[in-house]
Coordinates of C-alpha atoms and ligand atoms in Angstrom, one line a residue:
X374 CA -60.2 -4.2 -54.7
X375 CA -60.9 -3.9 -51.4
X376 CA -62.8 -1.3 -49.5
X377 CA -59.4 -0.2 -47.4
X378 CA -57.6 0.0 -50.9
X379 CA -60.2 1.9 -52.6
X380 CA -60.0 4.4 -49.8
X381 CA -56.1 4.5 -49.8
X382 CA -56.3 5.3 -53.3
X383 CA -59.0 7.8 -53.3
X384 CA -57.1 9.7 -50.3
X385 CA -54.8 10.8 -53.2
X386 CA -57.0 13.4 -55.1
X387 CA -55.3 16.5 -55.4
X388 CA -54.1 18.3 -58.4
X389 CA -50.5 17.3 -57.0
X390 CA -48.4 15.3 -55.0
X391 CA -45.1 16.4 -53.1
X392 CA -43.7 13.4 -51.8
X393 CA -40.5 14.3 -49.2
X394 CA -38.0 11.4 -49.1
X395 CA -35.7 11.7 -46.5
X396 CA -33.4 9.0 -47.3
X397 CA -30.9 8.1 -44.2
X398 CA -31.4 11.5 -42.3
X399 CA -33.0 12.5 -39.1
X400 CA -33.6 10.3 -35.9
X401 CA -37.1 9.6 -34.1
X402 CA -36.5 12.6 -31.9
X403 CA -35.6 15.0 -34.6
X404 CA -38.2 13.7 -36.7
X405 CA -41.0 15.1 -34.3
X406 CA -39.5 18.1 -33.8
X407 CA -39.7 18.4 -37.9
X408 CA -43.3 17.6 -37.9
X409 CA -43.8 20.5 -35.4
X410 CA -41.8 22.9 -37.6
X411 CA -43.6 21.7 -40.9
X412 CA -46.8 22.4 -39.1
X413 CA -46.1 25.7 -38.2
X414 CA -44.7 26.3 -41.8
X415 CA -47.3 24.9 -43.9
X416 CA -50.0 27.5 -44.4
X417 CA -53.6 26.4 -44.0
X418 CA -55.6 25.2 -47.0
X419 CA -52.7 23.8 -49.1
X420 CA -54.1 21.9 -52.1
X421 CA -52.0 19.4 -52.7
X422 CA -51.2 15.5 -51.8
X423 CA -48.3 15.6 -49.2
X424 CA -46.3 12.6 -47.9
X425 CA -43.6 12.7 -45.6
X426 CA -41.3 9.7 -46.0
X427 CA -38.9 9.0 -42.8
X428 CA -36.5 6.2 -42.4
X429 CA -38.4 2.9 -40.7
X430 CA -37.0 3.9 -37.4
X431 CA -38.9 7.5 -37.5
X432 CA -42.0 6.2 -38.9
X433 CA -43.7 6.2 -35.6
X434 CA -42.2 9.1 -34.4
X435 CA -43.8 11.1 -37.4
X436 CA -47.1 9.1 -36.9
X437 CA -47.2 10.0 -32.8
X438 CA -46.6 13.7 -33.9
X439 CA -49.2 14.1 -36.5
X440 CA -52.9 14.9 -35.7
X441 CA -55.8 14.1 -37.6
X442 CA -56.1 17.6 -38.9
X443 CA -52.5 17.4 -40.4
X444 CA -52.7 18.2 -44.3
X445 CA -49.9 15.4 -44.7
X446 CA -49.7 11.5 -44.7
X447 CA -47.1 9.1 -44.0
X448 CA -44.9 6.9 -46.6
X449 CA -42.2 4.3 -46.6
X450 CA -38.8 4.3 -48.9
X451 CA -38.7 0.7 -49.7
X452 CA -40.3 -2.9 -48.6
X453 CA -39.9 -6.5 -49.0
X454 CA -42.0 -8.5 -51.1
X455 CA -42.7 -11.1 -48.8
X456 CA -45.3 -10.5 -45.3
X457 CA -42.9 -12.2 -43.3
X458 CA -40.1 -14.1 -42.8
X459 CA -36.2 -14.8 -42.4
X460 CA -35.3 -11.6 -44.4
X461 CA -33.1 -10.1 -42.0
X462 CA -33.0 -6.3 -42.1
X463 CA -36.3 -6.0 -44.4
X464 CA -39.3 -4.6 -43.7
X465 CA -43.0 -5.7 -44.9
X466 CA -45.9 -4.3 -46.5
X467 CA -48.1 -5.4 -43.3
X468 CA -45.6 -4.0 -41.0
X469 CA -45.6 -0.3 -43.0
X470 CA -49.3 -0.5 -43.2
X471 CA -49.4 -1.3 -39.3
X472 CA -46.9 1.6 -39.3
X473 CA -49.4 4.1 -40.7
X474 CA -48.3 4.2 -44.1
X475 CA -50.3 5.0 -47.0
X476 CA -47.7 4.7 -49.5
X477 CA -44.3 3.5 -50.7
X478 CA -41.3 4.4 -52.8
X479 CA -40.2 1.4 -55.0
X480 CA -37.1 0.8 -57.1
X481 CA -35.5 4.6 -56.0
X482 CA -32.3 4.6 -58.4
X483 CA -30.5 4.6 -54.9
X484 CA -31.7 1.3 -54.3
X485 CA -31.1 0.1 -57.7
X486 CA -27.5 1.1 -57.9
X487 CA -26.2 1.1 -54.3
X488 CA -28.5 -2.3 -52.9
X489 CA -28.9 -4.2 -56.0
X490 CA -32.6 -3.8 -56.5
X491 CA -33.3 -5.4 -60.2
X492 CA -36.2 -4.8 -62.1
X493 CA -37.8 -8.1 -61.3
X494 CA -37.2 -7.3 -57.4
X495 CA -39.0 -3.8 -58.1
X496 CA -41.7 -6.1 -59.7
X497 CA -42.1 -8.1 -56.8
X498 CA -42.2 -5.3 -54.5
X499 CA -45.0 -3.3 -56.3
X500 CA -47.1 -6.5 -56.5
X501 CA -46.7 -6.5 -52.4
X502 CA -47.3 -3.1 -52.4
X503 CA -50.6 -2.8 -54.1
X504 CA -51.4 -6.4 -52.3
X505 CA -50.8 -4.7 -48.7
X506 CA -53.3 -1.5 -50.0
X507 CA -49.9 0.7 -50.1
X508 CA -49.9 3.0 -53.1
X509 CA -46.6 2.8 -55.1
X510 CA -44.3 5.2 -56.0
X511 CA -42.3 3.5 -58.6
X512 CA -39.3 5.3 -59.8
X513 CA -37.5 5.1 -63.0
X514 CA -34.6 7.0 -64.6
X515 CA -31.8 7.0 -66.6
X516 CA -28.2 7.4 -66.1
X517 CA -26.2 10.3 -67.6
X518 CA -24.4 7.7 -70.1
X519 CA -27.9 6.6 -71.5
X520 CA -28.9 10.0 -72.0
X521 CA -26.1 10.8 -73.9
X522 CA -26.5 7.7 -75.7
X523 CA -30.1 9.2 -76.4
X524 CA -31.3 5.9 -74.6
X525 CA -33.7 7.7 -72.1
X526 CA -37.0 6.9 -73.7
X527 CA -35.9 3.2 -74.0
X528 CA -34.5 3.0 -70.2
X529 CA -37.0 4.4 -68.7
X530 CA -39.7 2.7 -70.9
X531 CA -38.2 -0.5 -70.0
X532 CA -38.3 0.2 -66.2
X533 CA -41.6 0.8 -66.3
X534 CA -43.1 -2.1 -68.3
X535 CA -40.8 -4.5 -65.9
X536 CA -41.9 -2.7 -63.1
X537 CA -45.6 -3.4 -63.8
X538 CA -45.2 -6.9 -65.6
X539 CA -48.2 -8.8 -65.0
X540 CA -49.9 -6.5 -62.3
X541 CA -54.0 -6.6 -62.4
X542 CA -55.3 -3.5 -64.6
X543 CA -57.6 -2.6 -61.2
X544 CA -54.5 -2.6 -59.3
X545 CA -52.9 0.2 -60.6
X546 CA -55.5 2.8 -59.7
X547 CA -53.7 5.6 -58.1
X548 CA -50.5 4.7 -59.4
X549 CA -47.6 7.2 -59.6
X550 CA -44.6 7.1 -61.4
X551 CA -41.6 9.2 -60.4
X552 CA -39.2 10.3 -63.1
X553 CA -35.8 10.9 -61.7
X554 CA -33.1 11.0 -63.8
X555 CA -29.8 9.7 -61.9
X556 CA -27.5 12.5 -63.1
X557 CA -30.0 14.9 -61.3
X558 CA -30.6 13.4 -57.8
X559 CA -28.5 15.3 -55.3
X560 CA -26.2 17.2 -57.7
X561 CA -28.1 20.6 -57.8
X562 CA -28.4 20.0 -61.5
X563 CA -32.3 19.6 -61.9
X564 CA -33.8 18.6 -65.5
X565 CA -34.8 21.4 -67.5
X566 CA -38.7 21.4 -67.5
X567 CA -38.5 20.7 -71.2
X568 CA -36.5 17.3 -70.8
X569 CA -39.2 16.7 -67.9
X570 CA -42.2 16.9 -70.2
X571 CA -40.4 14.8 -72.8
X572 CA -40.3 11.9 -70.7
X573 CA -43.4 12.4 -68.5
X574 CA -45.4 12.5 -72.1
X575 CA -43.5 9.2 -73.4
X576 CA -44.1 7.2 -70.0
X577 CA -47.6 8.5 -70.4
X578 CA -48.4 7.4 -74.0
X579 CA -46.7 4.0 -72.9
X580 CA -49.0 3.3 -70.1
X581 CA -52.1 4.3 -72.3
X582 CA -50.8 2.0 -75.1
X583 CA -50.3 -0.9 -72.6
X584 CA -52.7 0.0 -69.6
X585 CA -55.5 1.6 -71.7
X586 CA -57.1 4.1 -68.7
X587 CA -54.5 3.8 -66.3
X588 CA -52.3 5.7 -68.7
X589 CA -54.9 9.2 -68.0
X590 CA -55.5 8.4 -64.3
X591 CA -51.6 7.8 -63.2
X592 CA -50.0 10.8 -61.7
X593 CA -46.3 11.1 -63.2
X594 CA -44.0 13.3 -61.0
X595 CA -40.4 14.5 -61.2
X596 CA -37.6 13.9 -58.8
X597 CA -34.1 15.6 -59.1
X598 CA -32.9 18.7 -57.6
X599 CA -36.2 20.1 -56.8
X600 CA -35.9 23.2 -54.9
X601 CA -37.4 26.4 -54.0
X602 CA -35.5 27.7 -56.6
X603 CA -36.6 26.0 -59.4
X604 CA -40.0 23.8 -58.2
X605 CA -42.8 26.6 -59.7
X606 CA -41.2 25.8 -63.1
X607 CA -42.0 22.2 -63.0
X608 CA -45.2 22.8 -60.9
X609 CA -46.4 25.2 -64.1
X610 CA -46.3 22.5 -66.7
X611 CA -49.6 20.3 -67.0
X612 CA -47.3 17.2 -67.7
X613 CA -45.9 17.2 -64.3
X614 CA -48.3 16.2 -61.7
X615 CA -45.7 16.7 -58.5
X616 CA -42.6 16.1 -57.1
X617 CA -40.4 13.6 -55.4
X618 CA -38.1 15.6 -53.4
X619 CA -34.3 15.0 -51.3
X620 CA -32.6 17.5 -49.9
X621 CA -35.0 20.3 -49.6
X622 CA -37.5 18.1 -47.7
X623 CA -35.2 18.0 -45.0
X624 CA -35.7 21.7 -44.5
X625 CA -39.5 22.2 -42.9
X626 CA -39.5 25.9 -44.0
X627 CA -38.2 24.7 -47.9
X628 CA -40.7 22.0 -47.9
X629 CA -43.6 24.1 -46.9
X630 CA -42.6 26.6 -49.4
X631 CA -42.5 23.8 -52.4
X632 CA -45.9 22.4 -51.2
X633 CA -47.5 25.9 -51.3
X634 CA -45.8 26.4 -54.6
X635 CA -47.5 22.9 -55.9
X636 CA -50.7 24.3 -54.4
X637 CA -51.3 27.2 -56.0
X638 CA -49.4 26.4 -59.6
Ligands
PEP1531 C1 -34.3 11.7 -54.4 O1 -33.4 11.2 -54.0 O2 -35.5 10.8 -54.8 C2 -34.1 13.1 -54.8 C3 -34.9 13.8 -55.8 O3 -33.4 13.9 -54.4 P1 -32.7 15.4 -54.3 O4 -34.1 16.4 -54.3 O5 -31.9 15.5 -53.6 O6 -32.0 15.3 -55.7

């Protein structure tokens, strides 16, 4: 692992990670205003790793609006596996790194469902992320039909195995897995803490069985309608190492409150 990679990975050291996925929201102008409002709302001394994950077009605006002493970093929503080339519309790892990103979401269910990202694509993207010293946030999650059929653990286990296929062990330091049941994303219907704990425990057991120490080190976070009303329930569980947040992260006050809950849990 390079020195830069080691620094990126060890920069994530807090007990919980709170990552705000803006999806296709906020212009660059709005993003700068968000950063100012979020900074005002975030209490000093918050003890959580915090990532703002804007669309590509707002990465630079967030980076410019950010100050060195801000308690939040920058991430991206996706990347292409090639470093450069004829891939119209795509953005590469080196470009994200140059734009100031520390982390990148890979395999979000919206990418899988709406843009056709396969497990093989997810694997290629994950390898590209670690190659370019970006901490991967690998998303896994089952559809409502898969849960009803009792296939949740099998489905997320397969996504995990295929996503990490052939990735060198030392590249997995600092790995984050986001368990995001598809039926809970953007629906206002969050999963129950017990349901999340069961899936996290099975993911951790699989990581430990197949990748040894990585199982203990990886962070497993939950995503799916996390809000200021339910966040404390999730952060109260030792199995849940943080949250990937959609809707609530677009409200600077609400997102700051989530970060505060994560810090004090
Ligand atoms: C997401 O898209 O990753 C997500 C968790 O969204 P929401 O919080 O809106 O359910």
